[in-house]
Tab-separated table of C-alpha atoms and ligand atoms in Angstrom:
chain	number	residue	atom	x	y	z
A	1	UNK	CA	215.529	95.873	138.221
A	2	UNK	CA	215.895	99.610	137.718
A	3	UNK	CA	212.598	101.354	138.279
A	4	UNK	CA	211.127	104.433	136.603
A	5	UNK	CA	212.310	106.611	139.494
A	6	UNK	CA	215.942	105.822	138.682
A	7	UNK	CA	215.595	106.056	134.927
A	8	UNK	CA	213.355	109.121	134.975
A	9	UNK	CA	216.029	111.833	135.166
A	10	UNK	CA	218.345	110.371	132.489
A	11	UNK	CA	215.361	109.785	130.181
A	12	UNK	CA	213.976	113.302	130.670
A	13	UNK	CA	217.467	114.728	130.097
A	14	UNK	CA	217.895	112.810	126.839
A	15	UNK	CA	214.465	113.965	125.673
A	16	UNK	CA	215.120	117.605	126.543
A	17	UNK	CA	218.510	117.503	124.817
A	18	UNK	CA	217.314	115.757	121.661
A	19	UNK	CA	214.154	117.825	121.174
A	20	UNK	CA	215.802	121.231	120.481
A	21	UNK	CA	218.575	119.579	118.434
A	22	UNK	CA	215.957	117.812	116.304
A	23	UNK	CA	213.986	121.058	116.002
A	24	UNK	CA	216.884	123.221	114.914
A	25	UNK	CA	219.228	120.735	113.233
A	26	UNK	CA	221.224	122.617	110.596
A	27	UNK	CA	221.226	121.325	107.045
A	28	UNK	CA	223.748	122.043	104.306
A	29	UNK	CA	226.156	124.005	106.535
A	30	UNK	CA	229.927	123.404	106.935
A	31	UNK	CA	230.855	120.836	109.609
A	32	UNK	CA	232.178	123.251	112.312
A	33	UNK	CA	229.276	125.647	111.880
A	34	UNK	CA	226.840	122.725	112.273
A	35	UNK	CA	228.782	121.558	115.347
A	36	UNK	CA	228.499	125.074	116.805
A	37	UNK	CA	224.734	125.188	116.297
A	38	UNK	CA	224.214	121.676	117.639
A	39	UNK	CA	226.374	122.397	120.721
A	40	UNK	CA	224.311	125.534	121.396
A	41	UNK	CA	221.061	123.545	121.377
A	42	UNK	CA	222.539	120.625	123.339
A	43	UNK	CA	223.633	123.195	125.947
A	44	UNK	CA	220.107	124.637	126.088
A	45	UNK	CA	218.670	121.109	126.468
A	46	UNK	CA	221.026	120.325	129.360
A	47	UNK	CA	220.190	123.655	130.989
A	48	UNK	CA	216.479	122.920	130.586
A	49	UNK	CA	216.831	119.531	132.287
A	50	UNK	CA	218.925	121.076	135.083
A	51	UNK	CA	216.363	123.832	135.657
A	52	UNK	CA	213.467	121.363	135.711
A	53	UNK	CA	215.278	119.559	138.534
A	54	UNK	CA	215.396	122.622	140.764
A	55	UNK	CA	211.603	122.863	140.806
A	56	UNK	CA	210.542	121.961	144.323
A	57	UNK	CA	207.195	120.169	144.185
A	58	UNK	CA	206.564	117.045	146.252
A	59	UNK	CA	204.825	115.194	143.355
A	60	UNK	CA	207.811	115.892	141.110
A	61	UNK	CA	210.333	114.830	143.773
A	62	UNK	CA	208.337	111.595	144.348
A	63	UNK	CA	208.444	110.777	140.643
A	64	UNK	CA	212.123	111.599	140.185
A	65	UNK	CA	213.614	109.735	143.157
A	66	UNK	CA	213.723	112.503	145.787
A	67	UNK	CA	214.963	116.061	146.156
A	68	UNK	CA	218.517	115.092	147.027
A	69	UNK	CA	218.873	113.081	143.822
A	70	UNK	CA	217.302	115.904	141.809
A	71	UNK	CA	219.756	118.432	143.263
A	72	UNK	CA	222.751	116.172	142.538
A	73	UNK	CA	221.697	115.846	138.871
A	74	UNK	CA	220.896	119.574	138.745
A	75	UNK	CA	224.521	120.362	139.637
A	76	UNK	CA	226.078	117.920	137.189
A	77	UNK	CA	223.818	119.016	134.335
A	78	UNK	CA	224.606	122.684	135.056
A	79	UNK	CA	228.324	121.984	134.773
A	80	UNK	CA	227.922	119.913	131.622
A	81	UNK	CA	225.723	122.604	130.038
A	82	UNK	CA	228.413	125.199	130.713
A	83	UNK	CA	231.156	123.075	129.093
A	84	UNK	CA	229.010	122.298	126.044
A	85	UNK	CA	228.007	125.968	125.651
A	86	UNK	CA	231.661	126.998	125.936
A	87	UNK	CA	232.349	124.803	122.918
A	88	UNK	CA	229.749	126.787	120.906
A	89	UNK	CA	231.918	129.924	120.239
A	90	UNK	CA	235.025	127.759	119.827
A	91	UNK	CA	233.346	125.736	117.073
A	92	UNK	CA	232.242	128.991	115.397
A	93	UNK	CA	235.846	130.190	115.532
A	94	UNK	CA	237.037	126.906	114.012
A	95	UNK	CA	234.515	127.457	111.251
A	96	UNK	CA	235.978	130.937	110.671
A	97	UNK	CA	239.506	129.462	110.735
A	98	UNK	CA	238.692	127.642	107.479
A	99	UNK	CA	238.595	131.117	105.903
A	100	UNK	CA	241.432	132.788	107.805
A	101	UNK	CA	242.781	133.188	111.368
A	102	UNK	CA	241.572	136.813	111.283
A	103	UNK	CA	237.970	135.652	110.736
A	104	UNK	CA	238.360	133.122	113.583
A	105	UNK	CA	239.605	135.864	115.894
A	106	UNK	CA	236.754	138.163	114.846
A	107	UNK	CA	234.310	135.499	116.096
A	108	UNK	CA	235.984	135.332	119.501
A	109	UNK	CA	237.050	138.918	120.146
A	110	UNK	CA	234.341	140.955	121.918
A	111	UNK	CA	235.909	144.103	120.420
A	112	UNK	CA	234.808	142.993	116.962
A	113	UNK	CA	231.241	141.999	117.814
A	114	UNK	CA	227.810	143.501	118.253
A	115	UNK	CA	224.977	142.817	120.699
A	116	UNK	CA	224.365	139.140	119.826
A	117	UNK	CA	228.017	138.277	120.510
A	118	UNK	CA	228.244	140.423	123.647
A	119	UNK	CA	225.080	138.908	125.090
A	120	UNK	CA	226.367	135.397	124.330
A	121	UNK	CA	229.674	136.077	126.059
A	122	UNK	CA	227.949	137.756	129.021
A	123	UNK	CA	225.684	134.689	129.358
A	124	UNK	CA	228.743	132.421	129.489
A	125	UNK	CA	230.443	134.703	132.029
A	126	UNK	CA	227.322	134.752	134.236
A	127	UNK	CA	227.186	130.950	134.033
A	128	UNK	CA	230.860	130.666	134.923
A	129	UNK	CA	230.437	132.954	137.940
A	130	UNK	CA	227.305	131.026	139.001
A	131	UNK	CA	229.185	127.743	138.693
A	132	UNK	CA	232.144	129.067	140.675
A	133	UNK	CA	229.765	130.106	143.467
A	134	UNK	CA	227.915	126.766	143.310
A	135	UNK	CA	231.187	124.917	143.885
A	136	UNK	CA	232.189	127.193	146.798
A	137	UNK	CA	230.633	125.041	149.502
A	138	UNK	CA	232.128	127.160	152.282
A	139	UNK	CA	230.075	130.193	151.305
A	140	UNK	CA	227.278	130.918	153.809
A	141	UNK	CA	224.092	129.323	152.436
A	142	UNK	CA	222.279	132.641	151.946
A	143	UNK	CA	225.079	134.156	149.793
A	144	UNK	CA	225.523	130.838	147.990
A	145	UNK	CA	221.864	130.790	147.047
A	146	UNK	CA	221.903	134.460	146.007
A	147	UNK	CA	224.863	133.866	143.689
A	148	UNK	CA	223.012	130.912	142.194
A	149	UNK	CA	220.687	133.471	140.576
A	150	UNK	CA	223.553	134.273	138.197
A	151	UNK	CA	222.331	131.175	136.347
A	152	UNK	CA	218.928	132.835	135.892
A	153	UNK	CA	220.707	135.918	134.572
A	154	UNK	CA	222.646	133.660	132.160
A	155	UNK	CA	219.360	132.232	130.833
A	156	UNK	CA	217.991	135.763	130.252
A	157	UNK	CA	221.181	136.856	128.504
A	158	UNK	CA	221.149	133.666	126.416
A	159	UNK	CA	217.562	134.380	125.376
A	160	UNK	CA	218.630	137.927	124.411
A	161	UNK	CA	221.483	136.438	122.370
A	162	UNK	CA	219.041	134.267	120.396
A	163	UNK	CA	216.471	137.056	119.934
A	164	UNK	CA	219.155	139.432	118.677
A	165	UNK	CA	220.327	136.777	116.220
A	166	UNK	CA	216.793	136.930	114.825
A	167	UNK	CA	215.739	133.363	115.566
A	168	UNK	CA	212.190	132.388	114.564
A	169	UNK	CA	209.675	132.281	117.410
A	170	UNK	CA	209.153	128.451	117.228
A	171	UNK	CA	212.885	127.893	117.797
A	172	UNK	CA	212.695	129.853	121.037
A	173	UNK	CA	210.601	127.302	122.921
A	174	UNK	CA	213.626	125.827	124.754
A	175	UNK	CA	214.880	129.128	126.247
A	176	UNK	CA	211.309	130.224	126.996
A	177	UNK	CA	210.637	126.931	128.778
A	178	UNK	CA	213.880	127.429	130.743
A	179	UNK	CA	212.605	130.850	131.799
A	180	UNK	CA	209.248	129.327	132.768
A	181	UNK	CA	211.039	126.766	135.004
A	182	UNK	CA	212.917	129.590	136.756
A	183	UNK	CA	209.728	131.600	137.321
A	184	UNK	CA	207.969	128.446	138.579
A	185	UNK	CA	210.728	127.758	141.089
A	186	UNK	CA	210.953	131.360	142.297
A	187	UNK	CA	207.196	131.866	142.742
A	188	UNK	CA	206.152	128.444	144.026
A	189	UNK	CA	209.173	127.589	146.206
A	190	UNK	CA	211.160	130.736	147.063
A	191	UNK	CA	208.109	133.043	147.318
A	192	UNK	CA	206.112	130.291	149.027
A	193	UNK	CA	203.086	130.078	146.688
A	194	UNK	CA	203.162	126.269	147.033
A	195	UNK	CA	203.351	126.413	150.831
A	196	UNK	CA	200.468	125.988	153.279
A	197	UNK	CA	199.814	128.323	156.227
A	198	UNK	CA	200.521	127.025	159.731
A	199	UNK	CA	200.861	128.556	163.181
A	200	UNK	CA	203.249	127.640	166.004
A	201	UNK	CA	201.065	126.070	168.698
A	202	UNK	CA	203.780	125.168	171.208
A	203	UNK	CA	207.543	125.218	171.809
A	204	UNK	CA	209.550	123.009	174.187
A	205	UNK	CA	213.294	122.613	174.743
A	206	UNK	CA	214.455	119.299	173.236
A	207	UNK	CA	218.086	119.541	174.371
A	208	UNK	CA	220.871	122.083	174.513
A	209	UNK	CA	220.516	124.519	171.600
A	210	UNK	CA	217.495	122.678	170.251
A	211	UNK	CA	213.762	123.352	170.398
A	212	UNK	CA	210.818	121.279	169.358
A	213	UNK	CA	208.173	123.368	167.634
A	214	UNK	CA	204.584	122.134	167.280
A	215	UNK	CA	202.749	123.375	164.182
A	216	UNK	CA	199.030	123.610	163.629
A	217	UNK	CA	197.529	124.012	160.140
A	218	UNK	CA	195.345	127.048	159.478
A	219	UNK	CA	193.628	125.284	156.561
A	220	UNK	CA	194.083	121.800	155.218
A	221	UNK	CA	197.263	120.313	156.699
A	222	UNK	CA	199.917	118.298	154.898
A	223	UNK	CA	199.728	114.487	155.044
A	224	UNK	CA	203.164	113.718	156.498
A	225	UNK	CA	204.691	110.306	157.275
A	226	UNK	CA	207.495	109.438	159.723
A	227	UNK	CA	210.872	109.999	158.052
A	228	UNK	CA	209.646	112.751	155.737
A	229	UNK	CA	210.840	116.335	155.795
A	230	UNK	CA	209.214	119.647	154.984
A	231	UNK	CA	210.456	123.095	154.010
A	232	UNK	CA	209.317	125.573	156.619
A	233	UNK	CA	209.640	129.369	156.735
A	234	UNK	CA	208.967	131.099	160.043
A	235	UNK	CA	207.535	134.625	159.946
A	236	UNK	CA	206.312	136.998	162.661
A	237	UNK	CA	204.425	136.539	165.927
A	238	UNK	CA	203.533	138.727	168.917
A	239	UNK	CA	207.160	139.143	170.050
A	240	UNK	CA	209.167	137.367	167.355
A	241	UNK	CA	210.409	138.376	163.924
A	242	UNK	CA	211.141	135.301	161.806
A	243	UNK	CA	213.778	135.120	159.079
A	244	UNK	CA	211.116	134.094	156.511
A	245	UNK	CA	213.472	131.703	154.656
A	246	UNK	CA	212.490	128.159	153.711
A	247	UNK	CA	214.695	125.567	155.452
A	248	UNK	CA	214.379	121.767	155.435
A	249	UNK	CA	213.366	120.073	158.708
A	250	UNK	CA	212.340	116.464	159.349
A	251	UNK	CA	209.064	115.814	161.160
A	252	UNK	CA	209.809	114.637	164.698
A	253	UNK	CA	206.215	113.979	165.733
A	254	UNK	CA	202.924	113.611	163.890
A	255	UNK	CA	199.626	114.543	165.501
A	256	UNK	CA	195.983	114.410	164.397
A	257	UNK	CA	194.356	116.821	161.921
A	258	UNK	CA	197.500	117.811	160.074
A	259	UNK	CA	199.481	118.790	163.170
A	260	UNK	CA	203.158	117.892	163.422
A	261	UNK	CA	206.366	118.950	165.182
A	262	UNK	CA	209.864	119.843	164.074
A	263	UNK	CA	213.002	119.489	166.219
A	264	UNK	CA	215.195	122.468	165.300
A	265	UNK	CA	218.840	122.686	166.286
A	266	UNK	CA	220.788	125.964	166.259
A	267	UNK	CA	223.174	125.265	163.376
A	268	UNK	CA	223.339	128.714	161.782
A	269	UNK	CA	221.810	132.210	161.742
A	270	UNK	CA	218.192	131.306	161.050
A	271	UNK	CA	218.033	128.155	163.179
A	272	UNK	CA	219.895	130.004	165.990
A	273	UNK	CA	217.266	132.747	165.898
A	274	UNK	CA	214.486	130.114	165.874
A	275	UNK	CA	215.492	128.994	169.368
A	276	UNK	CA	213.433	131.995	170.570
A	277	UNK	CA	210.339	131.178	168.469
A	278	UNK	CA	207.035	131.333	170.368
A	279	UNK	CA	203.412	130.244	170.071
A	280	UNK	CA	201.376	132.255	167.570
A	281	UNK	CA	204.194	132.730	165.054
A	282	UNK	CA	203.052	132.370	161.424
A	283	UNK	CA	204.729	129.595	159.429
A	284	UNK	CA	204.500	128.509	155.809
A	285	UNK	CA	205.239	124.858	155.058
A	286	UNK	CA	205.940	123.097	151.777
A	287	UNK	CA	206.145	119.360	151.209
A	288	UNK	CA	206.269	116.698	152.415
A	289	UNK	CA	209.389	115.268	150.762
A	290	UNK	CA	211.283	111.981	151.046
A	291	UNK	CA	210.418	108.387	151.905
A	292	UNK	CA	213.171	107.485	154.345
A	293	UNK	CA	211.334	104.564	155.983
A	294	UNK	CA	209.446	103.327	152.912
A	295	UNK	CA	208.535	99.668	152.648
A	296	UNK	CA	210.991	97.579	154.776
A	297	UNK	CA	209.815	94.968	157.273
A	298	UNK	CA	212.904	93.062	158.578
A	299	UNK	CA	215.297	93.889	161.436
A	300	UNK	CA	216.800	97.347	161.274
A	301	UNK	CA	219.889	99.214	162.381
A	302	UNK	CA	219.467	102.962	162.849
A	303	UNK	CA	222.384	105.385	163.129
A	304	UNK	CA	221.649	108.958	164.213
A	305	UNK	CA	224.254	111.717	164.433
A	306	UNK	CA	223.291	114.825	166.479
A	307	UNK	CA	220.099	116.413	165.175
A	308	UNK	CA	219.836	113.422	162.779
A	309	UNK	CA	217.819	111.800	165.586
A	310	UNK	CA	214.651	113.617	164.391
A	311	UNK	CA	213.377	111.081	161.785
A	312	UNK	CA	213.879	108.257	164.301
A	313	UNK	CA	211.975	110.200	166.971
A	314	UNK	CA	209.182	110.652	164.422
A	315	UNK	CA	209.071	106.904	163.791
A	316	UNK	CA	209.299	105.884	167.478
A	317	UNK	CA	206.560	108.311	168.491
A	318	UNK	CA	204.274	107.048	165.691
A	319	UNK	CA	203.613	103.750	167.543
A	320	UNK	CA	205.165	100.435	168.572
A	321	UNK	CA	207.857	98.995	166.332
A	322	UNK	CA	206.937	95.986	164.223
A	323	UNK	CA	210.505	94.672	163.928
A	324	UNK	CA	213.675	94.596	166.057
A	325	UNK	CA	215.561	97.885	165.848
A	326	UNK	CA	219.016	98.688	167.141
A	327	UNK	CA	219.479	102.478	167.463
A	328	UNK	CA	222.972	103.937	167.824
A	329	UNK	CA	222.741	107.631	168.680
A	330	UNK	CA	225.981	109.609	168.446
A	331	UNK	CA	226.227	113.053	170.008
A	332	UNK	CA	229.126	115.300	170.979
A	333	UNK	CA	228.818	115.347	174.776
A	334	UNK	CA	226.338	114.825	177.597
A	335	UNK	CA	224.955	118.381	177.205
A	336	UNK	CA	224.382	117.876	173.487
A	337	UNK	CA	222.024	114.913	173.594
A	338	UNK	CA	218.461	115.660	172.428
A	339	UNK	CA	215.260	113.929	173.610
A	340	UNK	CA	217.388	112.082	176.184
A	341	UNK	CA	214.730	111.205	178.777
A	342	UNK	CA	212.043	110.436	176.217
A	343	UNK	CA	214.367	108.109	174.296
A	344	UNK	CA	215.246	106.196	177.472
A	345	UNK	CA	211.527	105.926	178.293
A	346	UNK	CA	210.715	104.705	174.757
A	347	UNK	CA	213.478	102.079	174.987
A	348	UNK	CA	211.907	100.917	178.291
A	349	UNK	CA	208.427	100.691	176.734
A	350	UNK	CA	209.336	99.178	173.363
A	351	UNK	CA	210.858	95.691	173.823
A	352	UNK	CA	211.918	95.600	170.163
A	353	UNK	CA	214.073	98.719	170.548
A	354	UNK	CA	217.665	98.494	171.730
A	355	UNK	CA	219.182	101.924	172.321
A	356	UNK	CA	222.853	102.848	172.643
A	357	UNK	CA	223.823	106.512	172.991
A	358	UNK	CA	227.490	107.426	172.647
A	359	UNK	CA	229.149	110.765	173.417
A	360	UNK	CA	231.738	110.794	170.641
A	361	UNK	CA	233.274	114.246	171.289
A	362	UNK	CA	233.862	116.970	168.722
A	363	UNK	CA	235.125	115.944	165.298
A	364	UNK	CA	234.636	112.773	163.323
A	365	UNK	CA	234.502	109.676	165.598
A	366	UNK	CA	236.029	106.312	164.668
A	367	UNK	CA	232.827	104.538	163.673
A	368	UNK	CA	234.343	101.118	163.064
A	369	UNK	CA	234.122	99.789	166.659
A	370	UNK	CA	230.721	101.438	167.178
A	371	UNK	CA	228.898	99.878	164.203
A	372	UNK	CA	227.505	96.315	164.409
A	373	UNK	CA	229.696	93.432	163.250
A	374	UNK	CA	229.018	91.838	159.842
A	375	UNK	CA	227.226	88.858	161.484
A	376	UNK	CA	224.770	91.168	163.295
A	377	UNK	CA	224.015	93.028	160.073
A	378	UNK	CA	222.922	89.998	158.045
A	379	UNK	CA	219.414	90.591	156.648
A	380	UNK	CA	219.297	94.009	158.314
A	381	UNK	CA	218.216	97.291	156.715
A	382	UNK	CA	220.361	100.226	157.810
A	383	UNK	CA	218.999	103.767	158.184
A	384	UNK	CA	221.518	106.558	158.636
A	385	UNK	CA	220.840	110.228	159.329
A	386	UNK	CA	223.227	112.980	160.351
A	387	UNK	CA	226.135	115.093	159.102
A	388	UNK	CA	227.252	114.169	155.547
A	389	UNK	CA	230.767	113.155	156.740
A	390	UNK	CA	229.368	110.731	159.314
A	391	UNK	CA	226.900	109.242	156.837
A	392	UNK	CA	229.609	108.765	154.183
A	393	UNK	CA	232.000	107.108	156.664
A	394	UNK	CA	229.251	104.805	157.992
A	395	UNK	CA	228.167	103.805	154.479
A	396	UNK	CA	231.760	102.811	153.597
A	397	UNK	CA	232.097	100.650	156.721
A	398	UNK	CA	228.675	99.015	156.324
A	399	UNK	CA	229.424	98.229	152.678
A	400	UNK	CA	232.696	96.586	153.759
A	401	UNK	CA	230.570	94.486	156.168
A	402	UNK	CA	228.554	93.096	153.260
A	403	UNK	CA	225.462	95.288	153.620
A	404	UNK	CA	223.993	95.497	150.098
A	405	UNK	CA	223.441	99.030	148.683
A	406	UNK	CA	219.676	98.350	148.507
A	407	UNK	CA	219.674	97.872	152.298
A	408	UNK	CA	221.368	101.213	152.987
A	409	UNK	CA	219.003	104.145	153.411
A	410	UNK	CA	220.394	107.524	154.315
A	411	UNK	CA	219.325	111.104	154.745
A	412	UNK	CA	222.043	113.708	154.655
A	413	UNK	CA	221.131	116.851	156.583
A	414	UNK	CA	222.820	119.047	154.029
A	415	UNK	CA	221.980	119.563	150.432
A	416	UNK	CA	222.631	122.542	148.216
F	1	LIG	C1	216.629	116.765	154.316
F	1	LIG	C2	217.051	117.636	155.494
F	1	LIG	C3	216.425	117.466	156.724
F	1	LIG	C4	216.817	118.262	157.806
F	1	LIG	N1	216.181	118.090	159.015
F	1	LIG	C5	216.549	118.857	160.063
F	1	LIG	C6	215.901	118.709	161.340
F	1	LIG	O1	214.996	117.888	161.527
F	1	LIG	N2	216.314	119.514	162.350
F	1	LIG	C7	217.323	120.437	162.185
F	1	LIG	O2	217.643	121.136	163.145
F	1	LIG	N3	217.959	120.591	161.007
F	1	LIG	C8	217.602	119.830	159.946
F	1	LIG	N4	218.241	119.989	158.758
F	1	LIG	C9	219.316	120.987	158.662
F	1	LIG	C10	218.721	122.389	158.565
F	1	LIG	O3	217.991	122.509	157.359
F	1	LIG	C11	219.834	123.435	158.564
F	1	LIG	O4	220.456	123.373	159.816
F	1	LIG	C12	219.291	124.817	158.401
F	1	LIG	O5	218.773	124.970	157.121
F	1	LIG	C13	220.424	125.800	158.674
F	1	LIG	O6	220.018	127.101	158.331
F	1	LIG	P1	220.680	128.374	159.038
F	1	LIG	O7	220.284	129.592	158.292
F	1	LIG	O8	220.411	128.371	160.492
F	1	LIG	O9	222.218	128.108	158.897
F	1	LIG	P2	223.222	128.466	157.744
F	1	LIG	O10	224.478	128.895	158.398
F	1	LIG	O11	222.597	129.337	156.722
F	1	LIG	O12	223.393	127.029	157.116
F	1	LIG	C14	224.072	125.972	157.760
F	1	LIG	C15	224.079	124.815	156.756
F	1	LIG	O13	222.740	124.319	156.583
F	1	LIG	C16	222.458	124.077	155.200
F	1	LIG	N5	221.283	124.857	154.773
F	1	LIG	C17	220.962	126.114	155.128
F	1	LIG	N6	219.812	126.486	154.582
F	1	LIG	C18	219.397	125.443	153.822
F	1	LIG	C19	218.286	125.244	152.976
F	1	LIG	N7	217.335	126.172	152.809
F	1	LIG	N8	218.190	124.064	152.328
F	1	LIG	C20	219.140	123.117	152.489
F	1	LIG	N9	220.209	123.240	153.289
F	1	LIG	C21	220.342	124.401	153.941
F	1	LIG	C22	223.640	124.549	154.408
F	1	LIG	O14	224.329	123.432	153.910
F	1	LIG	C23	224.516	125.286	155.372
F	1	LIG	O15	225.875	125.039	155.180
F	1	LIG	C24	217.859	119.220	157.662
F	1	LIG	C25	218.471	119.388	156.420
F	1	LIG	C26	218.079	118.596	155.346
F	1	LIG	C27	218.752	118.802	154.023
């Protein structure tokens, strides 16, 4: 049965789309003019839902099925909102067409408009540029995120468009709420108001190009569970200048009194710089997010790719396993394997753990011979964590080996 967590986003979207349409439904107007007004409000409703989904609060993510799911819907709703809003001026032009082609052209041509029209067109252009950037996955993350703010600009311009049209204050609740969602996200997540203060209390090498950083809370710590991730921003210390950006990292160890560790691999500018982090550095942490290991009790198959070993380390370090686990750990080469000695020691101590590490070289390995046969997967829950390409390929193979979707649990180490 579908639970609330799966229905929540579609239901909220429907509500946020219907509410402004209901509020501002035109009466007694020609058909195309009504269609234009309705499409404008449907677009605002879709934008509202999309903006709600970029708010990064752990209670909200828990209720809506996780951050990754929220971000996926956020992207689709943004695109849909753009298409629906694009229809708005076209429907107005079709309304003008009933009178004459010249009137239709006057609706579309910026040369024949005043501020309300210019602001509307500018809002659509800002949205289009924001969308283009959002789809450009090869852009460095920092630039990609910066260009995403074009959507915020589009919301402001759209609000200006409505104000200039002289809309009554009660009709403005949808754009004002959209603005409130943006401010909420920027202050609480990007500016770190929702984050708690921590300090780096220790750093050890966890493998080549990877450090494990222990964090100690300066006030009340976060209650983290194995398999969860946090958003952490590293600032300054005695001899270190942090990049101060929030990045997602999975907890690799959980200690008493709110302490925990993060295994951080050099995968880009900020994480490369973090290889030199030292004790005493100030950190702000938001979360925790996710429920990777929630509620399964039967035999398990774990697949880790590269730094995707961190949630499994967090689980193994949390105490003895209660069920048989087969862990397949893929890494590029012998120098690239993280937590090598500790993993071998854990496999020696935990009779329920069977560990296979495979150096698969650079590029995408052929997973088919490495994954368990269909017979060995019967009744097994599969947990996959690593690069998106590896996770997608493994999911396809496991599905073809009759693993039900409900038994596949994965964490992709990339979401935008
Ligand atoms: C749920 C989750 C858990 C993760 N756990 C770990 C972990 O335990 N250990 C670890 O080393 N890495 C982990 N990562 C990956 C880590 O977040 C990225 O390597 C890091 O953010 C790269 O930042 P950068 O500035 O060094 O590199 P960049 O060159 O800026 O980015 C490299 C790639 O990382 C992704 N990325 C960058 N910043 C963010 C961000 N703020 N939010 C989401 N994705 C981003 C982008 O897709 C980008 O293409 C995790 C990622 C996710 C999504």
